[in-house]
Tab-separated table of C-alpha atoms and ligand atoms in Angstrom:
chain	number	residue	atom	x	y	z
R	1	MET	CA	-0.168	-0.766	-0.224
R	2	PRO	CA	1.041	3.248	-0.667
R	3	GLY	CA	3.157	5.141	1.677
R	4	ARG	CA	4.047	2.174	3.747
R	5	ALA	CA	5.515	-0.874	1.846
R	6	THR	CA	8.142	-0.738	-0.454
R	7	VAL	CA	6.994	-0.664	-4.374
R	8	ASP	CA	8.459	-2.480	-7.273
R	9	ALA	CA	8.786	0.616	-8.958
R	10	VAL	CA	6.830	4.516	-9.391
R	11	ILE	CA	6.788	5.739	-12.738
R	12	VAL	CA	6.216	9.165	-12.825
R	13	GLY	CA	3.863	10.749	-15.030
R	14	GLY	CA	1.293	8.548	-17.234
R	15	GLY	CA	1.580	10.416	-20.765
R	16	ALA	CA	2.887	8.647	-23.509
R	17	ALA	CA	5.962	7.116	-21.631
R	18	GLY	CA	4.598	6.946	-18.306
R	19	LEU	CA	1.537	5.286	-20.553
R	20	SER	CA	4.012	2.552	-22.757
R	21	LEU	CA	6.378	1.695	-20.247
R	22	ALA	CA	3.816	0.675	-17.528
R	23	ALA	CA	2.336	-1.370	-20.725
R	24	HIS	CA	5.833	-2.681	-21.568
R	25	LEU	CA	6.278	-3.868	-18.639
R	26	ALA	CA	3.580	-5.841	-17.623
R	27	THR	CA	3.998	-7.087	-20.732
R	28	ALA	CA	7.541	-9.084	-20.066
R	29	GLY	CA	5.679	-10.085	-16.381
R	30	TRP	CA	7.884	-7.391	-14.568
R	31	GLY	CA	7.097	-6.173	-11.127
R	32	ASP	CA	4.284	-7.373	-8.286
R	33	ASP	CA	3.486	-3.403	-7.501
R	34	VAL	CA	3.794	-0.879	-10.517
R	35	LEU	CA	2.377	2.737	-9.784
R	36	LEU	CA	1.916	5.096	-12.123
R	37	LEU	CA	1.736	8.298	-10.916
R	38	ASP	CA	-0.188	11.156	-13.582
R	39	ASP	CA	-1.418	14.584	-11.812
R	40	GLY	CA	-3.877	14.795	-14.819
R	41	ALA	CA	-2.734	18.725	-15.822
R	42	GLN	CA	-2.465	17.341	-19.273
R	43	PRO	CA	-6.150	15.296	-19.819
R	44	LEU	CA	-5.240	12.283	-21.977
R	45	GLU	CA	-9.261	13.148	-23.985
R	46	ASP	CA	-7.238	15.915	-25.528
R	47	ARG	CA	-4.249	14.015	-26.703
R	48	SER	CA	-2.896	12.031	-29.896
R	49	TRP	CA	0.641	10.866	-31.080
R	50	ALA	CA	1.790	9.845	-34.250
R	51	TRP	CA	4.718	7.936	-35.433
R	52	TRP	CA	5.351	5.159	-37.926
R	53	SER	CA	6.333	1.340	-37.877
R	54	VAL	CA	5.701	-1.985	-39.266
R	55	GLY	CA	3.680	-3.010	-36.865
R	56	ASP	CA	4.788	-5.461	-34.866
R	57	GLY	CA	5.518	-2.869	-31.856
R	58	LEU	CA	2.765	-3.509	-28.948
R	59	LEU	CA	0.898	-0.582	-28.845
R	60	ASP	CA	0.469	-0.747	-32.731
R	61	GLY	CA	-3.037	-2.028	-32.350
R	62	ALA	CA	-4.363	0.496	-30.271
R	63	ALA	CA	-3.693	3.703	-33.721
R	64	SER	CA	-7.095	4.595	-34.480
R	65	THR	CA	-5.435	6.077	-37.595
R	66	VAL	CA	-3.470	3.443	-40.566
R	67	LEU	CA	-1.893	5.378	-43.136
R	68	GLY	CA	-0.044	3.492	-46.008
R	69	ALA	CA	0.578	6.559	-47.655
R	70	ALA	CA	1.946	10.019	-47.084
R	71	ASP	CA	3.011	13.282	-49.851
R	72	VAL	CA	5.042	15.541	-49.558
R	73	ALA	CA	5.479	18.577	-51.651
R	74	GLY	CA	7.330	21.779	-51.964
R	75	GLU	CA	7.271	24.534	-54.944
R	76	GLY	CA	6.950	22.707	-58.138
R	77	TRP	CA	7.083	19.717	-57.402
R	78	SER	CA	4.733	16.444	-55.644
R	79	ARG	CA	4.930	12.917	-54.357
R	80	ARG	CA	3.350	10.939	-53.548
R	81	LEU	CA	4.990	7.866	-51.154
R	82	ASP	CA	4.959	4.098	-50.664
R	83	LEU	CA	5.203	2.979	-47.407
R	84	ASP	CA	4.731	0.119	-47.100
R	85	PRO	CA	6.087	-2.348	-44.756
R	86	TYR	CA	5.211	0.853	-43.147
R	87	ALA	CA	2.136	2.859	-42.017
R	88	TYR	CA	1.596	5.611	-40.119
R	89	ARG	CA	-0.098	5.775	-36.937
R	90	VAL	CA	-2.195	7.866	-34.762
R	91	VAL	CA	-3.181	6.350	-31.587
R	92	THR	CA	-5.595	9.088	-29.350
R	93	GLY	CA	-4.710	9.736	-25.146
R	94	PRO	CA	-8.102	7.538	-24.566
R	95	ASP	CA	-7.159	4.689	-26.898
R	96	LEU	CA	-3.709	4.749	-25.563
R	97	ALA	CA	-4.805	4.949	-22.054
R	98	ALA	CA	-7.656	1.813	-23.103
R	99	GLU	CA	-4.546	-0.564	-24.163
R	100	VAL	CA	-2.861	-0.579	-21.345
R	101	THR	CA	-5.088	-1.254	-19.154
R	102	ARG	CA	-6.363	-4.235	-21.410
R	103	LEU	CA	-2.379	-5.161	-21.456
R	104	VAL	CA	-1.626	-4.621	-17.314
R	105	SER	CA	-4.430	-6.470	-16.486
R	106	PRO	CA	-3.412	-9.247	-15.487
R	107	ARG	CA	-1.255	-7.726	-13.167
R	108	PRO	CA	-3.298	-6.697	-10.502
R	109	GLY	CA	-0.532	-5.078	-8.621
R	110	TYR	CA	-0.577	-2.146	-11.607
R	111	ARG	CA	-2.166	0.814	-10.259
R	112	ARG	CA	-2.695	3.790	-10.699
R	113	LEU	CA	-2.356	6.724	-8.254
R	114	ARG	CA	-3.671	10.496	-8.995
R	115	GLY	CA	-0.822	12.716	-7.436
R	116	THR	CA	1.456	15.900	-8.031
R	117	ALA	CA	5.256	14.525	-7.219
R	118	ARG	CA	6.875	16.630	-5.318
R	119	SER	CA	10.492	15.259	-4.672
R	120	LEU	CA	12.423	12.084	-5.020
R	121	ALA	CA	14.563	11.004	-2.319
R	122	VAL	CA	17.564	8.234	-2.720
R	123	ASP	CA	18.560	6.469	0.018
R	124	ASP	CA	20.765	2.936	-0.223
R	125	ALA	CA	16.880	1.082	-0.341
R	126	GLY	CA	15.582	2.749	-2.694
R	127	VAL	CA	13.323	5.962	-4.057
R	128	GLN	CA	11.629	8.239	-1.428
R	129	VAL	CA	8.712	9.586	-3.740
R	130	ALA	CA	6.950	11.868	-2.059
R	131	TYR	CA	3.372	13.815	-3.764
R	132	GLU	CA	0.725	15.658	-3.540
R	133	ASP	CA	-2.454	13.664	-3.940
R	134	PRO	CA	-5.932	15.400	-5.521
R	135	ASP	CA	-6.859	16.563	-1.926
R	136	GLY	CA	-3.551	18.693	-1.129
R	137	ARG	CA	-2.226	15.575	1.441
R	138	ALA	CA	1.493	15.234	0.944
R	139	ARG	CA	1.557	11.320	1.064
R	140	ALA	CA	5.292	9.388	0.301
R	141	VAL	CA	5.666	6.021	-1.556
R	142	ARG	CA	9.268	4.149	-1.312
R	143	ALA	CA	10.335	2.371	-4.265
R	144	ARG	CA	12.929	0.442	-6.345
R	145	TRP	CA	12.803	2.017	-8.705
R	146	VAL	CA	11.845	4.658	-9.668
R	147	LEU	CA	11.361	5.749	-14.540
R	148	ASP	CA	10.238	9.614	-14.533
R	149	SER	CA	9.493	11.224	-16.965
R	150	VAL	CA	8.712	14.653	-14.442
R	151	GLY	CA	12.034	14.828	-12.983
R	152	PRO	CA	9.982	16.394	-9.682
R	153	GLY	CA	12.788	18.661	-7.271
R	154	ALA	CA	15.301	17.841	-9.507
R	155	ALA	CA	18.419	19.941	-8.722
R	156	ALA	CA	20.133	20.450	-11.641
R	157	THR	CA	18.239	22.894	-14.060
R	158	VAL	CA	16.989	21.497	-18.176
R	159	PRO	CA	19.754	23.016	-20.452
R	160	ASP	CA	17.431	24.877	-22.523
R	161	PRO	CA	16.363	23.243	-25.875
R	162	ASP	CA	18.560	23.565	-29.198
R	163	ALA	CA	15.182	24.247	-30.977
R	164	ARG	CA	12.011	24.574	-31.214
R	165	LEU	CA	9.167	23.339	-32.875
R	166	ASP	CA	6.656	25.958	-33.202
R	167	LEU	CA	3.197	24.753	-34.769
R	168	LEU	CA	-0.464	26.183	-34.782
R	169	GLY	CA	-3.109	22.708	-35.952
R	170	LEU	CA	-6.290	23.561	-37.364
R	171	HIS	CA	-9.148	21.628	-37.661
R	172	VAL	CA	-10.737	22.165	-40.125
R	173	GLU	CA	-14.582	20.971	-41.761
R	174	THR	CA	-15.134	21.771	-45.196
R	175	ASP	CA	-17.985	21.762	-47.467
R	176	ARG	CA	-17.167	19.676	-50.387
R	177	ASP	CA	-14.757	16.691	-49.786
R	178	ALA	CA	-11.288	18.473	-49.911
R	179	PHE	CA	-8.693	15.090	-48.205
R	180	ASP	CA	-7.666	12.341	-49.508
R	181	PRO	CA	-8.431	9.904	-46.190
R	182	GLY	CA	-5.603	7.309	-47.113
R	183	ALA	CA	-3.036	9.210	-47.590
R	184	VAL	CA	-1.151	11.911	-44.518
R	185	SER	CA	0.993	14.901	-46.090
R	186	LEU	CA	3.083	15.007	-43.887
R	187	MET	CA	5.967	17.298	-45.313
R	188	ASP	CA	4.779	20.658	-47.551
R	189	PHE	CA	7.248	23.190	-48.072
R	190	ARG	CA	4.244	25.759	-50.667
R	191	THR	CA	4.337	27.910	-46.885
R	192	GLY	CA	5.621	31.445	-45.646
R	193	GLN	CA	9.259	30.473	-44.863
R	194	GLU	CA	10.199	34.112	-43.703
R	195	ASP	CA	9.784	33.169	-39.854
R	196	GLY	CA	12.240	29.922	-40.986
R	197	LEU	CA	12.264	26.607	-41.705
R	198	ALA	CA	8.408	25.813	-42.128
R	199	PHE	CA	6.488	22.754	-44.010
R	200	VAL	CA	2.473	22.589	-43.790
R	201	TYR	CA	1.153	18.544	-42.063
R	202	VAL	CA	-1.905	17.251	-43.320
R	203	LEU	CA	-3.787	14.821	-41.289
R	204	PRO	CA	-7.100	14.228	-42.590
R	205	THR	CA	-9.839	12.086	-41.073
R	206	SER	CA	-12.199	12.203	-43.866
R	207	ALA	CA	-12.819	13.721	-46.922
R	208	ARG	CA	-14.761	16.891	-45.500
R	209	THR	CA	-12.647	16.934	-42.124
R	210	ALA	CA	-8.438	17.518	-41.184
R	211	LEU	CA	-5.447	18.355	-38.759
R	212	VAL	CA	-3.951	20.811	-40.731
R	213	GLU	CA	-1.000	22.703	-38.839
R	214	ARG	CA	1.995	24.815	-40.183
R	215	THR	CA	5.460	23.902	-38.026
R	216	VAL	CA	8.633	26.446	-38.394
R	217	TYR	CA	11.888	25.224	-36.639
R	218	ALA	CA	12.757	28.235	-34.413
R	219	ALA	CA	15.595	29.778	-31.477
R	220	PRO	CA	14.430	28.940	-28.369
R	221	GLU	CA	14.233	32.605	-28.382
R	222	ALA	CA	12.432	33.699	-31.196
R	223	PRO	CA	8.716	35.277	-30.712
R	224	ALA	CA	5.763	33.052	-30.704
R	225	ILE	CA	5.287	32.539	-34.834
R	226	PRO	CA	1.881	34.464	-36.737
R	227	HIS	CA	1.274	30.461	-38.805
R	228	ASP	CA	-3.005	31.920	-39.284
R	229	PRO	CA	-2.063	34.280	-42.147
R	230	HIS	CA	0.331	31.265	-43.835
R	231	LEU	CA	-2.374	28.651	-42.198
R	232	SER	CA	-4.888	29.880	-44.176
R	233	ALA	CA	-3.516	30.736	-47.484
R	234	TYR	CA	-2.017	27.406	-47.183
R	235	LEU	CA	-6.193	26.285	-46.968
R	236	ARG	CA	-7.293	28.523	-50.031
R	237	ASP	CA	-4.000	28.282	-52.558
R	238	VAL	CA	-2.201	24.824	-51.821
R	239	LEU	CA	-5.449	22.731	-50.998
R	240	ARG	CA	-8.489	25.154	-52.459
R	241	VAL	CA	-10.749	23.943	-49.602
R	242	GLY	CA	-13.107	26.376	-50.417
R	243	GLY	CA	-16.064	27.008	-48.390
R	244	HIS	CA	-14.862	25.755	-45.007
R	245	ARG	CA	-15.028	26.056	-40.893
R	246	ILE	CA	-12.060	25.997	-37.985
R	247	VAL	CA	-13.933	23.876	-35.545
R	248	ALA	CA	-10.919	23.930	-33.137
R	249	ARG	CA	-6.983	24.874	-32.092
R	250	GLU	CA	-4.021	23.190	-30.993
R	251	GLU	CA	-0.958	25.348	-30.620
R	252	GLY	CA	2.050	23.839	-29.429
R	253	THR	CA	5.804	24.397	-28.361
R	254	ILE	CA	8.249	20.995	-29.265
R	255	PRO	CA	11.737	21.424	-27.847
R	256	LEU	CA	14.583	19.781	-29.246
R	257	ARG	CA	17.923	18.671	-27.712
R	258	VAL	CA	20.686	17.262	-29.223
R	259	ARG	CA	21.111	15.721	-25.380
R	260	PRO	CA	18.985	14.630	-22.810
R	261	PRO	CA	18.212	16.695	-20.087
R	262	ALA	CA	18.429	13.818	-17.832
R	263	ALA	CA	21.008	10.988	-17.252
R	264	PRO	CA	20.111	7.855	-14.743
R	265	GLU	CA	20.933	8.130	-11.236
R	266	GLY	CA	21.005	5.230	-9.619
R	267	PRO	CA	17.416	3.824	-9.420
R	268	VAL	CA	16.030	6.892	-11.310
R	269	VAL	CA	15.655	6.411	-14.719
R	270	PRO	CA	14.512	8.546	-16.847
R	271	ILE	CA	12.171	7.954	-19.552
R	272	GLY	CA	9.823	10.117	-22.233
R	273	ALA	CA	11.238	13.530	-23.460
R	274	ARG	CA	13.453	13.808	-20.281
R	275	ALA	CA	15.665	11.261	-21.239
R	276	GLY	CA	15.838	12.969	-24.479
R	277	MET	CA	13.294	10.614	-26.837
R	278	ILE	CA	12.645	13.598	-29.064
R	279	LYS	CA	14.074	13.192	-32.094
R	280	ALA	CA	15.646	16.749	-32.235
R	281	GLY	CA	15.349	16.717	-35.951
R	282	THR	CA	11.983	15.881	-36.219
R	283	GLY	CA	10.215	16.170	-33.108
R	284	TYR	CA	8.683	12.642	-33.576
R	285	ALA	CA	8.764	10.869	-29.446
R	286	PHE	CA	6.922	8.345	-29.888
R	287	GLY	CA	8.467	5.945	-31.729
R	288	ARG	CA	11.636	5.460	-30.180
R	289	ILE	CA	9.480	5.689	-26.585
R	290	GLN	CA	8.208	2.428	-28.059
R	291	ARG	CA	12.467	1.578	-27.782
R	292	HIS	CA	13.657	2.921	-25.030
R	293	SER	CA	9.938	1.009	-23.397
R	294	ALA	CA	10.649	-2.597	-24.648
R	295	ALA	CA	14.796	-2.296	-24.211
R	296	ILE	CA	13.752	-1.142	-19.714
R	297	ALA	CA	11.155	-3.947	-19.816
R	298	ALA	CA	13.619	-6.073	-20.922
R	299	ALA	CA	16.900	-5.283	-18.557
R	300	LEU	CA	14.745	-5.332	-15.860
R	301	ALA	CA	13.533	-8.719	-16.018
R	302	ALA	CA	16.478	-10.499	-16.972
R	303	GLY	CA	17.577	-8.568	-13.383
R	304	ARG	CA	20.151	-6.219	-15.981
R	305	TYR	CA	20.085	-2.323	-14.839
R	306	PRO	CA	17.784	-0.013	-17.330
R	307	GLY	CA	20.002	3.149	-16.904
R	308	ARG	CA	21.682	1.651	-19.965
R	309	ALA	CA	18.852	1.202	-22.528
R	310	ALA	CA	19.582	3.660	-24.897
R	311	VAL	CA	18.107	4.329	-28.044
R	312	HIS	CA	20.096	6.539	-29.925
R	313	ARG	CA	23.201	6.162	-31.886
R	314	ARG	CA	25.550	8.874	-31.670
R	315	TRP	CA	25.875	9.719	-35.653
R	316	ALA	CA	22.629	10.724	-35.185
R	317	ARG	CA	22.824	12.977	-32.436
R	318	THR	CA	25.761	14.259	-34.665
R	319	GLN	CA	23.384	14.800	-37.966
R	320	ASP	CA	20.130	16.223	-36.039
R	321	ALA	CA	22.557	18.964	-34.638
R	322	ALA	CA	24.218	19.970	-37.754
R	323	LEU	CA	20.565	20.102	-39.666
R	324	LEU	CA	18.930	22.230	-36.671
R	325	ARG	CA	22.420	24.468	-36.884
R	326	VAL	CA	21.700	25.084	-40.327
R	327	ALA	CA	18.038	25.568	-39.781
R	328	ARG	CA	18.718	28.222	-37.357
R	329	ALA	CA	21.155	29.727	-39.686
R	330	ASP	CA	20.434	29.157	-42.994
R	331	PRO	CA	16.680	28.111	-43.307
R	332	ALA	CA	16.678	27.711	-46.880
R	333	GLU	CA	20.047	25.110	-47.358
R	334	ALA	CA	17.929	22.852	-44.497
R	335	ARG	CA	14.839	22.948	-46.462
R	336	ALA	CA	16.892	21.426	-49.984
R	337	PHE	CA	18.481	19.154	-47.657
R	338	LEU	CA	14.996	18.026	-46.335
R	339	GLU	CA	13.552	18.210	-49.997
R	340	THR	CA	16.679	16.166	-51.496
R	341	LEU	CA	15.966	13.545	-49.188
R	342	LEU	CA	11.894	13.594	-49.477
R	343	ARG	CA	12.115	13.548	-53.166
R	344	ARG	CA	15.003	10.792	-53.969
R	345	ASN	CA	14.405	7.950	-52.167
R	346	PRO	CA	12.223	5.569	-50.881
R	347	ALA	CA	10.266	6.000	-48.403
R	348	PRO	CA	10.907	2.809	-46.251
R	349	ARG	CA	14.895	4.179	-46.376
R	350	ILE	CA	13.662	7.853	-45.470
R	351	LEU	CA	11.622	6.014	-42.148
R	352	ALA	CA	14.544	3.753	-41.482
R	353	PHE	CA	17.017	6.351	-41.323
R	354	LEU	CA	14.665	8.919	-39.621
R	355	ASP	CA	14.561	5.225	-36.488
R	356	GLU	CA	18.364	5.859	-37.028
R	357	ASP	CA	17.876	1.887	-37.555
R	358	LEU	CA	19.408	1.740	-41.221
R	359	PRO	CA	21.728	-0.929	-42.167
R	360	PRO	CA	24.897	0.498	-43.988
R	361	ARG	CA	24.571	-0.838	-47.189
R	362	GLU	CA	21.451	1.362	-47.023
R	363	HIS	CA	22.905	4.356	-45.817
R	364	LEU	CA	25.418	4.801	-49.109
R	365	ARG	CA	22.478	4.658	-50.504
R	366	LEU	CA	20.651	7.547	-48.834
R	367	TYR	CA	24.219	9.475	-49.073
R	368	ALA	CA	24.372	9.344	-52.481
R	369	THR	CA	20.736	11.505	-53.113
R	370	LEU	CA	22.107	14.002	-50.980
R	371	PRO	CA	24.356	17.536	-51.480
R	372	LEU	CA	26.814	16.415	-48.396
R	373	LEU	CA	29.235	18.802	-49.665
R	374	ARG	CA	27.340	21.955	-49.644
R	375	PHE	CA	24.986	20.774	-46.549
R	376	GLY	CA	28.640	20.470	-45.222
R	377	LEU	CA	29.444	23.720	-45.613
R	378	ALA	CA	26.487	25.319	-44.650
R	379	CYS	CA	26.842	23.759	-41.409
R	380	ALA	CA	30.470	24.375	-41.252
R	381	SER	CA	29.643	28.648	-42.020
R	382	ALA	CA	26.600	28.312	-39.565
R	383	SER	CA	29.603	26.529	-36.557
R	384	SER	CA	31.414	29.268	-36.953
R	385	ARG	CA	29.077	32.873	-37.114
R	386	ARG	CA	27.273	33.163	-33.399
R	387	PRO	CA	23.731	31.998	-33.011
R	388	ARG	CA	21.183	35.395	-33.027
T	401	FAD	C1	1.864	19.616	-29.237
T	401	FAD	C2	3.104	18.677	-29.311
T	401	FAD	C3	2.242	17.324	-30.305
T	401	FAD	C4	3.746	16.460	-30.099
T	401	FAD	N1	2.859	14.946	-31.439
T	401	FAD	C5	4.311	13.843	-31.508
T	401	FAD	C6	3.545	13.243	-32.684
T	401	FAD	O1	2.688	13.357	-32.611
T	401	FAD	N2	4.053	12.151	-32.106
T	401	FAD	C7	5.519	12.206	-32.099
T	401	FAD	O2	5.574	10.860	-31.982
T	401	FAD	N3	5.588	12.825	-30.589
T	401	FAD	C8	4.757	13.733	-30.606
T	401	FAD	N4	5.424	14.845	-29.521
T	401	FAD	C9	6.703	15.241	-28.897
T	401	FAD	C10	6.036	13.770	-27.654
T	401	FAD	O3	6.191	12.421	-27.939
T	401	FAD	C11	5.574	14.269	-26.920
T	401	FAD	O4	5.946	15.234	-26.250
T	401	FAD	C12	5.666	13.205	-25.648
T	401	FAD	O5	4.117	13.558	-25.183
T	401	FAD	C13	6.981	13.117	-24.668
T	401	FAD	O6	6.237	11.535	-23.772
T	401	FAD	P1	6.054	12.201	-21.828
T	401	FAD	O7	6.141	10.581	-21.248
T	401	FAD	O8	7.990	12.630	-22.090
T	401	FAD	O9	5.597	13.424	-21.359
T	401	FAD	P2	3.971	14.107	-21.190
T	401	FAD	O10	3.869	12.906	-22.570
T	401	FAD	O11	3.456	15.447	-21.276
T	401	FAD	O12	3.649	12.947	-20.452
T	401	FAD	C14	4.168	13.259	-19.358
T	401	FAD	C15	3.039	13.777	-18.178
T	401	FAD	O13	3.213	13.570	-16.396
T	401	FAD	C16	2.722	14.759	-16.182
T	401	FAD	N5	3.185	15.657	-14.537
T	401	FAD	C17	3.587	16.494	-15.440
T	401	FAD	N6	4.316	16.823	-13.838
T	401	FAD	C18	4.072	15.723	-12.535
T	401	FAD	C19	3.889	15.849	-11.759
T	401	FAD	N7	4.881	16.436	-10.564
T	401	FAD	N8	3.569	14.980	-10.967
T	401	FAD	C20	2.627	13.545	-11.663
T	401	FAD	N9	2.440	13.474	-13.029
T	401	FAD	C21	3.055	14.911	-13.281
T	401	FAD	C22	1.637	15.469	-17.595
T	401	FAD	O14	0.479	15.586	-16.832
T	401	FAD	C23	1.702	14.084	-17.951
T	401	FAD	O15	0.650	13.596	-18.696
T	401	FAD	C24	4.417	16.419	-29.317
T	401	FAD	C25	4.880	17.290	-28.698
T	401	FAD	C26	4.255	18.240	-28.389
T	401	FAD	C27	4.571	19.048	-27.276
């Protein structure tokens, strides 16, 4: 019972990483008492996550949208990508929670706890997790392991991100058929580029409804980006949707960090964004979170230390850092690079590359399509300048 016994683990934060990890731990058959502590500040009803995978992931079946094709475009060109063997998936917060509940149900010692974690104190016997319950009462629970997506009371301040994705999504309803419900539009660069490297993403939910989202790679300190006029222009001039209504808006910022903001400290193991799962080059994290969760679960089930379950590759981190540097100093060059990547490679190669999972021979093929010398010079020039 919380406050008395020592539980096997407390997962701090019940968002993408916390929920995913609970499912992976339960499926690996690890742990008799596992608590998932969440403050409820980010209701799952308002959340959804997109990722791509080949369909063998533990949570792949929870996706409510599964698409086999993706469009990419820029000024004067467009291309439809056949994603096979991958599919682009989107899971809503409630669907993810329902699937996790189903997967943990054979293990009655897995419980959700509503509360706000306040501090973690490590001692020889484990970790004391202090939290506040919904009535404001101070509580504590002892755990052998803490898998932490939040960092309550962390002494070290989180370093500034290297960049951020600034986005505005509009949920649009049109008077006539305007969207292809069989394909996501992953990156369309036909939008104003004056605020930085910008693209529009379109996720259709039917022929007449879609999320139309504009994203800009921005400097961490840059002011909020005025997306509205660009989205109006995109709906009018690129999608030509005609009569339409905006039924909801989603604004957001995704911090892009080349290095994770937190490292494991004994029995406290960071997970999720805190463990650097947001890929700095793309802003996607859900796929990585699945691989990290599986690796942590496998380590614990095998009696190994779970803090070494890395899912990053050093070369990929260097490439992401280069892309962010060029995107900041010379957005047109970064866009040209991404457009070449998308125009000249098959989708499975692009997606495996972004997953940092491309075999060496395919890697060489991908590099052969890219303007690496030009990009290298742009990166060197960006590195020699002081950031704006
Ligand atoms: C707007 C936006 C859209 C994104 N879309 C995608 C996408 O489509 N695909 C993708 O791959 N990535 C996406 N990302 C990136 C990444 O996947 C998400 O940020 C993801 O939610 C990170 O997972 P997490 O578990 O680390 O954090 P979160 O999902 O944010 O979970 C943290 C949880 O901890 C809770 N919490 C906070 N403080 C406390 C506390 N003191 N005590 C207890 N609980 C606490 C929060 O309420 C929350 O429920 C997006 C990011 C943003 C910001």
